[in-house]
PDB file of C-alpha atoms in Angstrom:
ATOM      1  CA  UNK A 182       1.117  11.594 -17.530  1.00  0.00           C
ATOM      2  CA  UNK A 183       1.448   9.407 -14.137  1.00  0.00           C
ATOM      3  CA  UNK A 184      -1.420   8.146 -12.862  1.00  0.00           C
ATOM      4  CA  UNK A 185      -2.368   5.855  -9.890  1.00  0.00           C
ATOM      5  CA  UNK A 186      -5.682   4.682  -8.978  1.00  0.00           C
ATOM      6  CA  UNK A 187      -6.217   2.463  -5.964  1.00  0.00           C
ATOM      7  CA  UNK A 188      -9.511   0.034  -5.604  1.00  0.00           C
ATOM      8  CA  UNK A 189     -10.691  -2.732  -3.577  1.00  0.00           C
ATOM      9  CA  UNK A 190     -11.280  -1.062  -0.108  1.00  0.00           C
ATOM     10  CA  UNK A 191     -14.493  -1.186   1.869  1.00  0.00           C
ATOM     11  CA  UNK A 192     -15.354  -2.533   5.347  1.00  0.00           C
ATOM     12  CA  UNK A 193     -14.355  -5.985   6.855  1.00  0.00           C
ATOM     13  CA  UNK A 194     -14.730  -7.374  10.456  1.00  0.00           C
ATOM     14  CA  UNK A 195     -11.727  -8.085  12.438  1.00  0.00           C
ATOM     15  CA  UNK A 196     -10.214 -11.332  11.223  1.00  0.00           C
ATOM     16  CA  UNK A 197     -11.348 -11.129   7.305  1.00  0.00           C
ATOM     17  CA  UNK A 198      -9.239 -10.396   4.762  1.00  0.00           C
ATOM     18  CA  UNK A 199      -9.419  -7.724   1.923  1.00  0.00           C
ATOM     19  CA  UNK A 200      -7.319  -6.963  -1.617  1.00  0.00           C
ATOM     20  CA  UNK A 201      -6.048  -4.029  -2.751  1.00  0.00           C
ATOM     21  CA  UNK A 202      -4.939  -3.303  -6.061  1.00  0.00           C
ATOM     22  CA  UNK A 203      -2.909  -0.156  -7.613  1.00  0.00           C
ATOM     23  CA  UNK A 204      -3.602   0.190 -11.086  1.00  0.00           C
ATOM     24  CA  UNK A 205      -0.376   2.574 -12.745  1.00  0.00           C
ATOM     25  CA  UNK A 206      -0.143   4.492 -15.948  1.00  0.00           C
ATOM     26  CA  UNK A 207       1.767   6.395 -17.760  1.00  0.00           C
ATOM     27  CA  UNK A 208       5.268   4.646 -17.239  1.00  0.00           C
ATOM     28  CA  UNK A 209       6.336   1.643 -15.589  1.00  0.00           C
ATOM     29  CA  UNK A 210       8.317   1.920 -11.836  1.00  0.00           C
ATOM     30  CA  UNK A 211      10.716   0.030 -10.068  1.00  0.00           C
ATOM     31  CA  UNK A 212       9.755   0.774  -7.145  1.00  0.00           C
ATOM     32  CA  UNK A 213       6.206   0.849  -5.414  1.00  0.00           C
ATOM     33  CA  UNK A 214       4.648   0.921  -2.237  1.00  0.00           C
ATOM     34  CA  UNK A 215       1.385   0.976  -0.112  1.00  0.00           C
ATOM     35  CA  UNK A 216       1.185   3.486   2.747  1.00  0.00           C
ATOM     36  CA  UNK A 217      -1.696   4.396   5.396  1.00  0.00           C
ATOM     37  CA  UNK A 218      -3.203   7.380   6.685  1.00  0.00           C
ATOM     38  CA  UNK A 219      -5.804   8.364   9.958  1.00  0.00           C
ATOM     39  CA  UNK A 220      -6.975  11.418  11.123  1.00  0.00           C
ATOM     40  CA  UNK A 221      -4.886  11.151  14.020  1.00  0.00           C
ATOM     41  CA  UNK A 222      -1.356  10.092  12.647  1.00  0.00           C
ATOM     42  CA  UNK A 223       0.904  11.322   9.954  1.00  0.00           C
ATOM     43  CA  UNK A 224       0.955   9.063   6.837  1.00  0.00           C
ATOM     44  CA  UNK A 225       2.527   5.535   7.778  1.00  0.00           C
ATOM     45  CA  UNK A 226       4.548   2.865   5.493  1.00  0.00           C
ATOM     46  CA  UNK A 227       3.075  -0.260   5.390  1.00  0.00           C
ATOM     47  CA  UNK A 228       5.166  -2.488   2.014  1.00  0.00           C
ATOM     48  CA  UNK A 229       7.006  -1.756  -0.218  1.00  0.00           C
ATOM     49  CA  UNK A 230       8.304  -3.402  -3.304  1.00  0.00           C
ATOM     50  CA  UNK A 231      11.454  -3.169  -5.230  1.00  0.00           C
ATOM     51  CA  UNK A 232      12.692  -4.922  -8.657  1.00  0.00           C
ATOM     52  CA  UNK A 233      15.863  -5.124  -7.411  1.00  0.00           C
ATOM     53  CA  UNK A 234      15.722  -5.734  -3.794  1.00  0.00           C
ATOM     54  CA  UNK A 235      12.428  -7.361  -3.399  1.00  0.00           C
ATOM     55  CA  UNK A 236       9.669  -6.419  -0.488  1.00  0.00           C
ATOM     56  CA  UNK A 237       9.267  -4.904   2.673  1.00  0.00           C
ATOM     57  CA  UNK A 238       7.042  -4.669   5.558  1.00  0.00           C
ATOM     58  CA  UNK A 239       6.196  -2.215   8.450  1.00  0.00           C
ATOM     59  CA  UNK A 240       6.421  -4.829  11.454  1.00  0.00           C
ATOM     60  CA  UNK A 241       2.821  -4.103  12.137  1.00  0.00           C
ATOM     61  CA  UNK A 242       1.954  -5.777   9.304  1.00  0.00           C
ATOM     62  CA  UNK A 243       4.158  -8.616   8.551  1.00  0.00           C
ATOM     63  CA  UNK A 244       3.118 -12.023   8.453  1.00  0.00           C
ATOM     64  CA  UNK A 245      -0.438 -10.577   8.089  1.00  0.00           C
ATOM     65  CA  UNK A 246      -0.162  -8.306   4.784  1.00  0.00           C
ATOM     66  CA  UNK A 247       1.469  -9.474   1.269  1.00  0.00           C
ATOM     67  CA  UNK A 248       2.265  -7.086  -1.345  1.00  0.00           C
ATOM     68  CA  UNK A 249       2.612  -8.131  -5.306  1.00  0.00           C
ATOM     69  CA  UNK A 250       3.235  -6.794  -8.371  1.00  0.00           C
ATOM     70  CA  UNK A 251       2.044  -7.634 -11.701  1.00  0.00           C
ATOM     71  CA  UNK A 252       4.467  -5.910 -14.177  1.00  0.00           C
ATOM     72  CA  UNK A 253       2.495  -7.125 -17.222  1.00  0.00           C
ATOM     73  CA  UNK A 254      -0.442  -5.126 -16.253  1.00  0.00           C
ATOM     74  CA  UNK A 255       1.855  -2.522 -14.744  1.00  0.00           C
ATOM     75  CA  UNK A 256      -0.328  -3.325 -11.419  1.00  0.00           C
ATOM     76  CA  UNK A 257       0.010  -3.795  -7.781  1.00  0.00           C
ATOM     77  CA  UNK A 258      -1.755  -5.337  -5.266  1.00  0.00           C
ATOM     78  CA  UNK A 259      -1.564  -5.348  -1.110  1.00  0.00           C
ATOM     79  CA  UNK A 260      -3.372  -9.130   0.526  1.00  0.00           C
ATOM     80  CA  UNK A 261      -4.282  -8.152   3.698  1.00  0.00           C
ATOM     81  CA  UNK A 262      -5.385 -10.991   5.809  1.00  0.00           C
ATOM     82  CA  UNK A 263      -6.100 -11.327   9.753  1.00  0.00           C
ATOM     83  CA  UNK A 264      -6.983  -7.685   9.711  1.00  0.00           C
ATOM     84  CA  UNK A 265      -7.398  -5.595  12.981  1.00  0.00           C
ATOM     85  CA  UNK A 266      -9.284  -2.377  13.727  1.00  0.00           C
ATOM     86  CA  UNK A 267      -5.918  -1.065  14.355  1.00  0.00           C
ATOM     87  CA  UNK A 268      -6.062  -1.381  10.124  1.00  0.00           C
ATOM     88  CA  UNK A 269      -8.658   0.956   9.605  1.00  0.00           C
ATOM     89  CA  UNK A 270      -6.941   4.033   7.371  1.00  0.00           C
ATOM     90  CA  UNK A 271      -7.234   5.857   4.295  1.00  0.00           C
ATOM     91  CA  UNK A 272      -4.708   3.476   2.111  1.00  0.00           C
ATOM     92  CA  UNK A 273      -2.304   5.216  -0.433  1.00  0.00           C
ATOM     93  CA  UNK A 274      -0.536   3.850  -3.193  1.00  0.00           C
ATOM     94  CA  UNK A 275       2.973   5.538  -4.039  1.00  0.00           C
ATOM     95  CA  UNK A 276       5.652   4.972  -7.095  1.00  0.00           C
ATOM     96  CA  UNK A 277       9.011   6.418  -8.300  1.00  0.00           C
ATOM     97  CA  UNK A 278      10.931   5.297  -4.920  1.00  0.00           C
ATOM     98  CA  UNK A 279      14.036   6.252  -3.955  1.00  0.00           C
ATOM     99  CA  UNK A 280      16.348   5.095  -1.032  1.00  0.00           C
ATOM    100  CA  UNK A 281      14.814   2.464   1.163  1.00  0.00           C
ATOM    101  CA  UNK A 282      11.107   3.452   0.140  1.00  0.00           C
ATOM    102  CA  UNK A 283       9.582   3.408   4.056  1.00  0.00           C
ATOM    103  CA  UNK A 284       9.082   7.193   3.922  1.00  0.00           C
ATOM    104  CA  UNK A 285       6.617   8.959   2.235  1.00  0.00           C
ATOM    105  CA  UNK A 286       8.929  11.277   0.601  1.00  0.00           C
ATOM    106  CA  UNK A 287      11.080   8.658  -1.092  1.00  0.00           C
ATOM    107  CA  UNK A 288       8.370   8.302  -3.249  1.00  0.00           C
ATOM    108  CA  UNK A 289       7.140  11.284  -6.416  1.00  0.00           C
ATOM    109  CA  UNK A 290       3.660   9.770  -7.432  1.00  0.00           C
ATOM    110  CA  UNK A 291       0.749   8.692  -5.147  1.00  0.00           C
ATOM    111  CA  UNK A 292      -3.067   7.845  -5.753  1.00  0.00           C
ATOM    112  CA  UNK A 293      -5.791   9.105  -3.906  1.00  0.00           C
ATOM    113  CA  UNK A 294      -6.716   6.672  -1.566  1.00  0.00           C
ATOM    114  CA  UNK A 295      -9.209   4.063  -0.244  1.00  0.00           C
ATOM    115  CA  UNK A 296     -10.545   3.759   2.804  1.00  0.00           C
ATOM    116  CA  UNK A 297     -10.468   0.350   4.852  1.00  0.00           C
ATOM    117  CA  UNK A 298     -12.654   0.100   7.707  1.00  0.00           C
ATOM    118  CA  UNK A 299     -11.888  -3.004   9.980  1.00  0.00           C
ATOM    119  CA  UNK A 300     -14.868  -3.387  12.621  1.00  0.00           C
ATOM    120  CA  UNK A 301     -14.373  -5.317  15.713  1.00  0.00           C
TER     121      UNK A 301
END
């Protein structure tokens, strides 16, 4: 049985920087990614990462956000530095990509989300 389980969220002022990690079980995946969610929007990419074509960012978030993979511990991780309220979401990990992995439904498995709260 899949499972993902995200940690590491919580509230930061503008500027700080905050970790994310994806912890997966069940069966390893080639390709991951992280995506956001508000209220007001419809679920967002933010990275992705790929074994065999390497990583991806939404432009609102390169340069700023790095994401990592640890395949030993079949884990995953999103450094988000230099963070804006613009930030603030309900952050999703996703596996089992397909295709260029930037939409939500290139993707079969997801956790259930933590919240980041960037204050200004």
């Amino acid at each position: 049985q899949v499972q993902l389980v995200e940690s590491g969220g919580g509230l930061v002022q503008a500027g700080e920087s905050l970790r994310l990690s994806c912890a997966a079980s069940g069966r390893t995946f080639s390709v991951m990614g992280w995506f956001r969610q508000t209220p007001e929007k419809e679920r967002e990419f933010v990275a992705r990462f790929s074994g065999m074509t390497g990583t991806y960012y939404a432009d609102s978030v390169k340069g700023r956000f790095t994401i990592s993979r640890d395949n030993a511990k079949n884990m995953m991780y999103l450094q988000m530095n230099s963070m804006k309220p613009e930030d603030t979401a309900v952050y999703y990990c996703a596996a089992g990509g397909l295709g260029s992995g930037s939409r939500p439904s290139d993707y079969a498995y997801w956790g259930q989300g933590t919240q980041v709260t960037v204050s200004s």
